Coordinates of C-alpha atoms in Angstrom, one line a residue:
Chain M
M10 CA 0.1 0.2 -0.2
I11 CA 1.3 3.7 -0.9
D12 CA -0.2 6.3 1.6
R13 CA -0.3 9.7 0.4
T14 CA 3.1 10.2 2.3
Q15 CA 4.7 7.8 0.3
V16 CA 3.2 9.7 -3.0
L17 CA 4.5 13.2 -1.9
H18 CA 7.9 11.9 -1.2
V19 CA 8.1 10.6 -4.8
A20 CA 6.3 13.1 -6.5
R21 CA 8.7 15.7 -4.5
L22 CA 11.5 13.2 -6.0
A23 CA 10.1 13.8 -9.6
R24 CA 9.9 17.0 -9.1
L25 CA 5.9 16.8 -9.7
Q26 CA 3.2 19.0 -8.3
L27 CA 0.4 16.8 -7.3
T28 CA -2.9 18.4 -6.2
D29 CA -5.3 16.8 -2.9
D30 CA -7.3 15.1 -5.2
E31 CA -4.1 13.4 -7.5
V32 CA -2.5 12.2 -4.6
E33 CA -5.7 10.5 -3.7
R34 CA -6.1 8.4 -6.9
M35 CA -2.5 8.1 -7.2
S36 CA -1.9 6.8 -4.0
T37 CA -5.0 3.8 -4.8
E38 CA -4.1 3.6 -8.5
L39 CA 0.1 3.0 -8.0
S40 CA -0.9 0.7 -5.3
S41 CA -2.7 -1.4 -7.4
I42 CA -0.6 -1.2 -10.2
L43 CA 2.6 -2.6 -7.8
D44 CA 0.7 -4.8 -6.0
H45 CA 0.1 -6.4 -9.7
I46 CA 3.7 -5.8 -10.0
E47 CA 5.1 -7.6 -6.6
T48 CA 3.8 -11.4 -8.5
I49 CA 7.7 -11.1 -9.8
S50 CA 8.3 -12.2 -5.9
E51 CA 7.2 -15.6 -7.0
L52 CA 10.4 -16.6 -8.7
D53 CA 13.5 -17.3 -7.9
L54 CA 15.9 -15.0 -9.2
S55 CA 18.9 -15.3 -6.8
D56 CA 21.3 -17.1 -9.4
V57 CA 19.9 -14.5 -12.4
A58 CA 21.8 -12.1 -14.0
P59 CA 20.0 -9.1 -15.2
T60 CA 19.6 -7.6 -18.7
A61 CA 20.0 -4.0 -19.0
H62 CA 20.1 -4.0 -22.9
V63 CA 19.2 -7.1 -25.2
V64 CA 21.5 -5.9 -27.5
A65 CA 25.6 -5.9 -27.0
S66 CA 26.7 -2.7 -28.0
E67 CA 30.6 -2.5 -28.7
G68 CA 32.9 -0.2 -30.2
A69 CA 30.1 2.6 -29.4
L70 CA 32.4 4.8 -28.6
R71 CA 33.3 7.5 -31.3
A72 CA 36.6 9.2 -31.8
D73 CA 37.3 11.9 -29.9
A74 CA 37.0 14.7 -32.6
P75 CA 35.4 18.2 -32.6
R76 CA 32.9 18.2 -35.4
A77 CA 29.9 21.1 -35.5
S78 CA 27.4 21.0 -33.3
L79 CA 23.6 23.0 -32.8
D80 CA 24.2 26.6 -33.7
H81 CA 24.1 28.5 -30.4
D82 CA 21.2 30.7 -32.0
V83 CA 19.0 28.0 -33.2
A84 CA 19.4 25.6 -30.0
L85 CA 17.8 29.1 -28.1
A86 CA 15.3 29.2 -30.4
Q87 CA 12.6 27.4 -28.4
A88 CA 13.4 28.6 -25.5
P89 CA 10.7 29.6 -23.1
D90 CA 12.9 32.6 -22.2
P91 CA 15.8 32.7 -23.6
A92 CA 18.0 36.0 -22.3
D93 CA 21.3 37.0 -22.9
D94 CA 22.4 34.0 -24.8
G95 CA 21.6 31.6 -22.7
F96 CA 18.2 29.9 -21.0
R97 CA 17.2 32.3 -18.2
V98 CA 15.3 30.8 -14.7
P99 CA 13.9 32.3 -12.2
S100 CA 16.2 32.2 -9.3
P101 CA 16.8 28.9 -6.9
Q102 CA 16.4 31.3 -3.9
A103 CA 13.5 33.2 -4.6
Chain V
M6 CA -2.4 12.4 -66.4
T7 CA -3.8 9.0 -64.8
N8 CA -7.1 6.6 -65.9
L9 CA -7.1 5.5 -62.3
T10 CA -10.0 6.2 -60.4
N11 CA -8.8 6.9 -57.0
L12 CA -5.4 7.3 -56.3
T13 CA -5.5 7.1 -52.8
D14 CA -6.4 2.8 -53.1
L15 CA -3.3 2.1 -54.4
T16 CA -0.7 0.7 -52.0
A17 CA 2.6 2.3 -51.5
K18 CA 4.7 -0.4 -53.8
A19 CA 1.9 0.2 -57.0
A20 CA 2.3 3.8 -56.3
V21 CA 6.2 3.6 -56.4
D22 CA 6.4 1.5 -59.5
A23 CA 3.5 3.3 -61.0
I24 CA 5.5 6.6 -60.9
A25 CA 8.6 4.9 -62.6
A26 CA 6.6 4.2 -65.0
G27 CA 5.8 7.8 -65.9
D28 CA 2.2 6.2 -65.3
L29 CA 1.6 8.3 -62.2
D30 CA 2.8 11.7 -61.3
A31 CA 4.0 12.3 -58.0
A32 CA 2.9 15.4 -56.8
E33 CA -0.5 13.9 -58.3
L34 CA -0.6 11.6 -55.7
F35 CA 0.9 14.1 -52.5
T36 CA -2.2 16.3 -53.3
A37 CA -4.5 12.9 -53.7
Y38 CA -3.3 12.6 -50.1
R39 CA -2.9 15.6 -48.4
E40 CA -6.6 16.5 -49.7
A41 CA -7.9 13.6 -47.4
A42 CA -5.7 14.1 -44.6
A43 CA -6.2 17.5 -43.9
A44 CA -10.6 16.9 -44.7
E45 CA -9.9 13.8 -42.2
D46 CA -12.8 13.6 -39.5
L47 CA -10.4 10.6 -37.3
N48 CA -8.4 13.1 -35.2
A49 CA -5.7 10.9 -36.6
Y50 CA -3.4 13.5 -37.7
T51 CA -2.2 16.5 -35.7
W52 CA -0.2 18.2 -38.3
V53 CA -0.2 18.0 -42.2
A54 CA 1.6 19.5 -44.8
D55 CA -0.1 22.8 -46.5
Q56 CA 1.1 22.4 -49.3
T57 CA 2.2 20.0 -52.0
P58 CA 6.3 20.5 -52.1
D59 CA 8.2 19.9 -55.6
L60 CA 8.8 16.4 -55.9
S61 CA 10.7 16.1 -59.4
A62 CA 13.9 14.9 -57.2
A63 CA 12.2 13.0 -54.9
A64 CA 10.3 10.5 -57.8
A65 CA 13.8 10.0 -59.1
L66 CA 14.6 8.1 -55.3
P67 CA 13.8 4.8 -54.9
L68 CA 10.6 5.3 -53.0
R69 CA 9.5 8.2 -55.7
G70 CA 7.9 10.9 -53.6
V71 CA 5.2 8.7 -52.4
P72 CA 3.8 10.5 -49.4
L73 CA 4.6 9.0 -45.8
A74 CA 2.9 10.1 -42.3
V75 CA 5.1 10.2 -39.0
K76 CA 3.8 9.7 -35.7
D77 CA 4.4 12.8 -33.7
L78 CA 6.8 10.7 -31.4
F79 CA 9.8 11.5 -34.0
C80 CA 11.6 15.0 -34.9
T81 CA 11.0 16.5 -37.9
Q82 CA 12.9 19.4 -38.6
G83 CA 10.9 22.9 -38.1
V84 CA 7.4 21.1 -38.5
P85 CA 5.4 20.2 -35.2
S86 CA 6.8 17.6 -32.9
Q87 CA 4.4 17.9 -29.9
A88 CA 4.6 13.8 -28.6
G89 CA 0.7 13.9 -27.7
S90 CA 1.7 16.7 -24.9
K91 CA 1.0 19.5 -24.3
I92 CA 4.3 19.8 -23.0
L93 CA 5.6 20.5 -26.5
E94 CA 2.4 21.8 -27.6
G95 CA 4.2 24.3 -31.0
Y96 CA 7.6 22.7 -30.4
R97 CA 9.4 22.8 -34.0
P98 CA 12.9 20.9 -33.7
P99 CA 16.2 21.9 -34.8
Y100 CA 16.3 18.5 -36.6
D101 CA 15.4 15.4 -38.4
A102 CA 15.2 12.3 -36.7
T103 CA 17.3 9.6 -38.4
V104 CA 14.9 7.1 -39.5
V105 CA 12.8 10.4 -41.0
A106 CA 16.0 11.9 -42.6
Q107 CA 17.3 8.1 -44.2
L108 CA 13.6 8.1 -45.3
A109 CA 13.4 11.5 -47.2
A110 CA 16.6 10.4 -49.2
A111 CA 15.3 7.1 -49.7
G112 CA 12.3 9.2 -51.2
T113 CA 9.3 9.5 -49.3
S114 CA 7.6 13.1 -48.5
L115 CA 6.3 13.7 -45.6
L116 CA 2.6 14.3 -45.8
G117 CA 1.5 14.7 -42.0
K118 CA 2.4 14.0 -38.3
T119 CA -0.1 11.7 -37.0
N120 CA -2.1 11.5 -33.1
Q121 CA -0.6 9.5 -30.7
D122 CA -1.3 8.5 -26.8
E123 CA 1.2 11.3 -25.0
F124 CA 5.0 9.7 -24.9
A125 CA 3.7 7.1 -26.3
M126 CA 1.6 5.9 -22.9
G127 CA -0.8 3.7 -24.0
S128 CA -2.6 1.4 -25.9
S129 CA -6.1 3.4 -26.5
N130 CA -4.8 6.7 -28.4
E131 CA -7.0 8.5 -25.3
N132 CA -4.3 9.8 -23.5
S133 CA -3.4 11.7 -26.0
A134 CA -3.9 15.8 -25.7
Y135 CA -5.0 16.4 -28.6
G136 CA -7.8 14.1 -28.1
P137 CA -8.9 11.1 -28.6
V138 CA -8.3 9.0 -32.2
K139 CA -11.8 7.0 -34.1
N140 CA -10.8 3.5 -35.0
P141 CA -12.0 3.3 -38.8
W142 CA -14.1 0.1 -38.2
D143 CA -16.2 2.2 -36.0
H144 CA -16.1 5.5 -34.8
T145 CA -17.2 4.5 -31.7
R146 CA -14.0 2.5 -30.4
V147 CA -10.5 3.3 -30.3
P148 CA -7.8 2.1 -33.3
G149 CA -5.2 1.5 -30.4
G150 CA -2.2 2.9 -29.1
S151 CA 0.0 4.3 -28.8
S152 CA 0.6 4.8 -32.5
G153 CA -3.1 5.2 -33.3
G154 CA -2.8 8.3 -35.6
S155 CA -0.4 6.3 -37.7
A156 CA -2.7 2.9 -37.5
A157 CA -6.1 4.7 -38.5
A158 CA -4.6 7.0 -41.0
V159 CA -3.0 4.0 -42.8
A160 CA -6.3 2.2 -42.4
A161 CA -8.6 4.9 -43.6
G162 CA -6.8 5.1 -46.7
L163 CA -5.9 8.6 -45.4
A164 CA -2.0 8.0 -46.1
P165 CA -0.1 5.3 -48.0
W166 CA 2.3 4.2 -45.1
A167 CA 3.2 5.3 -42.0
L168 CA 6.3 5.4 -39.3
G169 CA 4.9 3.7 -35.9
T170 CA 7.0 3.2 -32.5
D171 CA 6.7 0.2 -30.7
T172 CA 7.8 0.0 -26.5
G173 CA 5.5 -3.2 -25.4
G174 CA 2.7 -3.1 -28.6
S175 CA 2.3 0.3 -29.6
I176 CA 2.9 -0.8 -33.5
R177 CA 1.1 -4.2 -33.6
Q178 CA -1.7 -3.4 -31.2
P179 CA -3.3 -0.3 -33.3
A180 CA -1.9 -2.4 -36.6
A181 CA -4.4 -5.2 -35.4
L182 CA -7.2 -2.7 -34.3
C183 CA -7.0 -1.1 -37.3
G184 CA -6.9 -3.9 -39.3
I185 CA -3.5 -3.4 -41.2
V186 CA 0.3 -4.6 -40.8
G187 CA 2.9 -3.5 -38.1
L188 CA 5.9 -4.3 -38.1
K189 CA 8.0 -4.2 -34.6
P190 CA 11.5 -4.8 -36.0
T191 CA 14.5 -6.0 -33.8
Y192 CA 15.8 -3.6 -30.9
G193 CA 18.4 -2.0 -32.8
S194 CA 18.2 -2.5 -36.2
V195 CA 16.5 1.0 -36.4
S196 CA 18.4 4.3 -35.3
R197 CA 16.2 6.3 -31.9
Y198 CA 18.3 9.0 -32.6
G199 CA 15.2 11.6 -32.8
M200 CA 12.6 10.1 -31.0
I201 CA 11.5 11.6 -28.4
A202 CA 12.4 8.7 -25.9
F203 CA 10.1 6.9 -23.5
A204 CA 11.7 3.7 -22.4
S205 CA 15.6 3.1 -24.4
S206 CA 16.0 -0.8 -24.0
L207 CA 12.4 -1.3 -25.4
D208 CA 11.7 2.0 -27.9
Q209 CA 11.7 1.0 -31.8
A210 CA 10.6 2.5 -35.0
G211 CA 9.1 0.2 -37.2
P212 CA 6.5 0.6 -40.1
F213 CA 2.2 0.1 -41.0
A214 CA 1.4 -0.7 -44.5
R215 CA -1.6 -1.9 -46.2
D216 CA 0.2 -5.1 -46.5
V217 CA 3.2 -7.2 -45.8
T218 CA 5.0 -6.7 -49.0
D219 CA 5.2 -2.3 -47.8
A220 CA 5.6 -3.0 -44.8
A221 CA 8.5 -4.8 -46.1
L222 CA 9.9 -1.8 -48.4
L223 CA 8.9 1.1 -45.9
Y224 CA 11.8 -1.2 -43.6
S225 CA 14.6 -2.0 -45.9
H226 CA 14.7 1.6 -45.7
M227 CA 14.5 2.0 -42.4
H228 CA 17.7 -0.1 -40.7
G229 CA 21.1 0.7 -39.8
R230 CA 23.6 1.5 -37.9
D231 CA 23.7 5.3 -36.6
P232 CA 26.7 7.0 -34.7
R233 CA 24.1 8.9 -33.1
D234 CA 22.4 6.1 -31.3
A235 CA 24.9 3.9 -29.3
T236 CA 22.7 1.5 -28.8
S237 CA 21.8 1.4 -32.9
V238 CA 23.3 -2.0 -34.6
G239 CA 21.9 -1.7 -38.1
R240 CA 20.9 -5.6 -39.6
P241 CA 24.2 -8.0 -40.0
D242 CA 26.0 -7.6 -42.9
A243 CA 24.4 -8.4 -46.7
D244 CA 21.4 -9.1 -44.4
A245 CA 19.1 -7.1 -46.5
I246 CA 15.2 -7.2 -46.7
A247 CA 13.9 -8.8 -49.5
L248 CA 10.6 -8.4 -50.6
P249 CA 8.7 -11.6 -49.9
T250 CA 7.0 -13.4 -52.4
G251 CA 6.8 -16.7 -51.4
E252 CA 3.2 -18.7 -51.2
R253 CA 3.9 -21.4 -48.9
L254 CA 4.8 -22.6 -46.0
D255 CA 6.5 -25.8 -46.1
G256 CA 8.5 -27.1 -43.5
L257 CA 8.1 -23.9 -41.8
R258 CA 7.9 -24.8 -38.1
L259 CA 4.7 -22.5 -35.9
G260 CA 4.9 -22.7 -32.0
V261 CA 2.1 -21.5 -29.9
P262 CA 3.3 -20.9 -26.3
D263 CA 0.7 -22.2 -23.9
D264 CA 2.2 -20.1 -21.0
L265 CA 0.9 -17.0 -22.9
T266 CA -2.7 -17.8 -24.5
G267 CA -4.8 -19.3 -21.4
E268 CA -6.8 -16.6 -20.5
G269 CA -8.8 -13.8 -21.5
V270 CA -8.6 -14.2 -25.4
E271 CA -12.4 -13.1 -26.5
P272 CA -14.4 -16.0 -28.2
G273 CA -14.0 -14.7 -31.4
V274 CA -10.1 -13.7 -31.6
W275 CA -9.7 -17.4 -30.0
T276 CA -11.9 -18.7 -33.1
A277 CA -10.3 -16.1 -35.7
F278 CA -6.3 -17.7 -35.1
E279 CA -7.3 -20.8 -34.5
A280 CA -8.7 -20.7 -38.4
A281 CA -5.5 -18.7 -38.8
L282 CA -3.7 -22.0 -37.9
E283 CA -5.5 -23.9 -40.1
T284 CA -5.0 -22.1 -43.3
A285 CA -1.1 -22.0 -42.0
K286 CA -1.0 -25.8 -42.2
G287 CA -2.9 -25.9 -45.3
L288 CA 0.2 -24.3 -46.7
G289 CA 2.6 -26.7 -45.5
A290 CA 3.2 -25.1 -41.8
T291 CA 3.1 -27.2 -38.6
V292 CA 2.4 -26.2 -35.5
E293 CA 3.2 -27.2 -32.2
R294 CA 3.3 -26.1 -28.7
V295 CA 6.0 -23.8 -27.1
A296 CA 6.8 -22.9 -23.8
L297 CA 7.7 -19.4 -22.3
P298 CA 7.3 -20.2 -18.8
H299 CA 8.2 -16.8 -17.8
A300 CA 6.6 -14.9 -20.5
G301 CA 3.5 -14.5 -18.1
Y302 CA 5.5 -12.7 -15.7
G303 CA 6.4 -9.9 -18.4
L304 CA 3.5 -7.3 -17.7
N305 CA 4.7 -7.4 -14.4
A306 CA 8.4 -6.6 -15.5
Y307 CA 7.6 -3.8 -18.4
Y308 CA 5.5 -2.3 -15.6
V309 CA 9.4 -1.9 -13.8
I310 CA 11.0 -1.1 -16.5
A311 CA 9.3 1.2 -18.8
P312 CA 8.1 3.6 -15.7
A313 CA 11.7 4.0 -14.5
E314 CA 13.2 4.9 -18.0
A315 CA 10.3 7.0 -18.9
S316 CA 10.8 8.7 -15.3
S317 CA 14.4 9.3 -16.3
N318 CA 14.0 10.3 -19.7
L319 CA 11.2 12.9 -19.2
A320 CA 13.5 14.7 -16.6
R321 CA 14.1 16.4 -19.7
F322 CA 10.7 18.3 -19.5
D323 CA 11.0 20.8 -16.9
G324 CA 10.4 24.0 -18.6
V325 CA 13.7 25.2 -19.4
R326 CA 15.2 24.4 -22.4
Y327 CA 12.3 24.1 -25.0
G328 CA 8.4 23.6 -24.6
A329 CA 5.8 25.2 -22.4
R330 CA 6.6 27.2 -18.7
A331 CA 4.9 27.5 -15.8
E332 CA 5.4 30.9 -14.2
A333 CA 6.9 30.8 -10.4
D334 CA 9.1 33.4 -8.2
D335 CA 11.2 30.0 -7.7
L336 CA 13.3 27.6 -9.6
I337 CA 11.7 24.3 -7.9
T338 CA 8.2 25.2 -8.4
M339 CA 8.7 26.5 -11.4
Y340 CA 9.5 22.9 -12.5
T341 CA 7.2 21.0 -10.1
K342 CA 4.2 23.3 -11.4
T343 CA 4.8 23.3 -15.2
R344 CA 5.4 19.6 -15.1
H345 CA 1.8 20.0 -13.6
D346 CA 0.0 21.5 -15.7
Y347 CA 1.5 20.2 -18.5
M348 CA 1.9 16.8 -18.6
G349 CA -1.1 14.6 -18.4
T350 CA -2.6 11.8 -16.1
E351 CA -0.8 8.5 -17.4
V352 CA 2.7 10.7 -18.1
K353 CA 2.3 11.4 -14.0
R354 CA 1.5 8.0 -12.8
R355 CA 4.4 6.0 -14.7
I356 CA 7.0 8.6 -14.0
L357 CA 5.7 8.2 -10.1
I358 CA 5.7 4.8 -11.0
G359 CA 9.0 4.7 -12.4
T360 CA 10.4 6.5 -9.6
Y361 CA 9.3 4.8 -7.4
A362 CA 10.8 2.2 -8.5
L363 CA 14.1 3.6 -8.7
S364 CA 14.2 5.5 -5.5
S365 CA 16.3 4.5 -2.3
G366 CA 15.2 1.0 -0.9
F367 CA 13.7 0.0 -3.5
Y368 CA 15.6 -0.4 -6.0
D369 CA 16.0 -4.1 -6.2
A370 CA 13.0 -5.1 -5.3
Y371 CA 11.5 -3.9 -8.6
Y372 CA 13.4 -2.7 -10.9
A373 CA 16.7 -5.2 -10.6
S374 CA 14.2 -7.8 -10.0
A375 CA 12.8 -6.8 -13.0
Q376 CA 15.8 -6.8 -14.9
K377 CA 16.3 -10.7 -14.3
V378 CA 12.8 -11.8 -15.3
R379 CA 13.3 -9.7 -18.0
T380 CA 16.6 -12.1 -18.6
L381 CA 14.2 -15.7 -17.8
I382 CA 12.0 -14.0 -20.5
A383 CA 14.3 -13.7 -23.3
R384 CA 15.8 -17.4 -22.3
D385 CA 12.4 -19.2 -23.1
F386 CA 12.4 -17.9 -26.2
T387 CA 15.7 -18.6 -27.3
T388 CA 15.2 -21.9 -25.7
A389 CA 11.3 -22.5 -27.9
F390 CA 13.2 -21.3 -31.1
A391 CA 15.1 -24.4 -30.8
G392 CA 12.7 -25.8 -32.0
V393 CA 10.0 -23.9 -33.6
D394 CA 11.3 -21.0 -36.5
L395 CA 8.2 -19.0 -35.5
I396 CA 5.7 -18.4 -32.4
V397 CA 2.4 -17.2 -33.2
T398 CA 0.1 -15.4 -31.1
P399 CA -3.4 -13.3 -31.5
T400 CA -1.6 -9.9 -31.5
S401 CA -4.2 -8.6 -28.4
P402 CA -6.5 -10.9 -26.5
G403 CA -9.1 -8.5 -28.3
V404 CA -10.9 -6.1 -30.8
A405 CA -11.0 -2.5 -30.8
F406 CA -13.0 -1.6 -27.6
P407 CA -15.5 1.7 -26.8
L408 CA -14.1 4.8 -26.5
G409 CA -14.0 5.0 -22.4
A410 CA -13.7 1.5 -21.9
K411 CA -11.1 1.3 -20.2
T412 CA -9.8 4.8 -19.2
E413 CA -10.4 4.2 -15.4
D414 CA -9.0 1.1 -14.9
P415 CA -5.1 1.7 -15.9
L416 CA -4.5 -2.4 -14.7
S417 CA -7.1 -3.3 -17.3
M418 CA -5.6 -1.1 -20.0
Y419 CA -2.4 -2.7 -19.4
L420 CA -3.7 -6.0 -19.8
N421 CA -4.4 -5.1 -24.2
D422 CA -0.6 -5.5 -24.1
I423 CA 0.0 -9.3 -22.9
F424 CA 0.7 -10.9 -26.4
T425 CA 3.8 -8.1 -27.4
I426 CA 5.3 -7.0 -23.8
P427 CA 7.8 -10.5 -23.6
I428 CA 8.2 -10.0 -27.1
S429 CA 9.6 -6.8 -26.7
L430 CA 11.8 -7.3 -23.4
A431 CA 13.2 -10.2 -25.8
G432 CA 14.4 -7.4 -28.1
I433 CA 12.9 -9.5 -31.4
P434 CA 11.2 -9.1 -34.0
A435 CA 7.3 -9.3 -34.7
L436 CA 4.6 -8.6 -37.1
S437 CA 1.1 -7.9 -36.6
L438 CA -1.3 -9.4 -39.9
P439 CA -5.1 -8.7 -40.0
C440 CA -6.6 -12.6 -40.2
G441 CA -10.3 -12.2 -39.8
L442 CA -13.2 -10.7 -38.5
S443 CA -14.6 -10.7 -34.9
E444 CA -18.2 -9.1 -34.5
G445 CA -17.2 -7.2 -37.4
L446 CA -14.0 -5.9 -36.3
P447 CA -10.2 -7.1 -37.6
V448 CA -8.3 -9.7 -35.6
G449 CA -4.3 -9.5 -36.0
L450 CA -2.5 -12.7 -36.0
Q451 CA 1.4 -11.8 -34.3
L452 CA 4.3 -13.3 -35.4
A453 CA 7.5 -13.3 -34.1
G454 CA 11.3 -14.4 -34.6
P455 CA 14.4 -14.9 -33.6
A456 CA 16.4 -11.3 -33.3
F457 CA 17.1 -10.5 -37.1
S458 CA 14.5 -12.9 -38.7
E459 CA 12.7 -10.0 -40.6
N460 CA 12.8 -11.7 -43.9
R461 CA 11.7 -15.1 -42.6
I462 CA 8.8 -13.3 -40.8
L463 CA 8.3 -11.2 -43.8
E464 CA 8.2 -14.3 -45.9
A465 CA 5.5 -16.4 -43.4
A466 CA 3.1 -13.0 -43.0
Y467 CA 3.5 -12.7 -47.3
A468 CA 1.9 -16.1 -48.0
L469 CA -0.7 -15.9 -45.2
E470 CA -2.0 -12.4 -46.5
Q471 CA -2.3 -14.0 -50.0
A472 CA -4.2 -17.3 -48.2
F473 CA -6.3 -14.8 -45.8
A474 CA -7.1 -12.8 -48.7
F475 CA -8.4 -10.4 -45.8
D476 CA -10.2 -7.0 -47.2
N477 CA -8.7 -4.5 -45.3
T478 CA -11.4 -1.9 -46.2
P479 CA -13.3 -0.4 -43.4
S480 CA -17.1 -1.3 -42.8
A481 CA -17.5 1.2 -40.7
I482 CA -20.6 -0.3 -38.4
G483 CA -21.5 1.3 -35.6
G484 CA -20.7 5.0 -35.5
A485 CA -19.9 5.1 -39.3
P486 CA -18.1 7.7 -41.3
S487 CA -19.2 10.0 -43.1

């Protein structure tokens, strides 16, 4: 069972604001989904290696050579608040 | 310049051939589709080209300027790429996804961007911030998801073919529910660069088409190693994709996994599936039972792994560099409010599940265990393929369901993907082929094979397609189209 406090803790980790109604709803829904997921614990997994990726990608490193990247203006063109050649955000201290 | 009555009735391959022969003008074909797409009433498109481009150069390329619909999850330079989310409303990427660029270089022309579940999270296309998509077979029902717009567009004749993405079934399930062909290729064979990421170890791009030949043709121009996607491997040398031609299945061994096909399948879907197996036997195939003892845990593992990866991937939507921003006085509130105001419920749900599963104290119980289950499932498939050539199941346990029927119960929605998810976890290729009707709605047959066995799958699907002779024209039963 995921209670209100846990939902709020996880939401804080995920940088996600939730209304009171959403906290209620997520508490119920996440509990039922996690209950379902927990049937995994029926399996004996002690000698099993984890799989992170099905494809072994060896030698995926590129040569360490300079190359062109996105033009500065292009990279800033979609920003909600570009300023002084950068991305402006509210102060962390306010 | 042609005496064809309806240009949009041509398959993509037929259109390519007609343009090559000088019997069809690529611009005329594009205009026919553009007008159809602009007038559509399924909500399949979120953007349609407003004019017909100069196609004289494209018409000399292998795919001859034939129009292509692209799921909105793919970045298209200068063209809205919103991934079904309000947080990306109006976002126009500064570059093309590799697969979009590859297909343009092969001669396709961008017809439109298609609607989808937000960030590809959903099985009904009802999680789109731009509204649900209607199934062309019945406007009161869902087209499936998450690539619902691409599937509906192809099924309704609003695009000759389309790009989709599949993480746990998002190409195969909507292809099944809309009565068309959808291929999820081997993980790593197609570049993910420029595909807005959901679950990076599972996401894979693939084609939607009206027939198997068109799916093979589009995929043949999609695969390849991309230096910008470290997980892309392309295909093994000299293993190009051939257009299928065989009409027999002599000697082909098909496996039916009892562990997966036990319960929860609608009777009409099961009847169509069994009839499809009889057809396969008639073409010379043998059908036997195979064991996939851990496949039943696929859904459980998937709903840890996919949300965990999503919670990390979606951290980039923070109101700083692109997309929407909610105003706030301090930085943290700006982040949290932006994500609250501009993300939908299913996305929030999965971010929370994923964050929980990765959080301190729970990582081993959830994420590490799910990755071990993934190992067991992949091993099951390897063992099964020692005895059979392909594994077959229904693509989806049911036909297209009514809009709104499952939106209040996330778990029942997730169960739509019970046959497609284990295959995604194993990274192997699978195709959905329409094999019949149940209650007047299409049923899909899923054919899965070992990694890089796309040619084998396409050959078998082609032979079955000839035998099924499925009429893919939507019959529009309830909620008839105008």
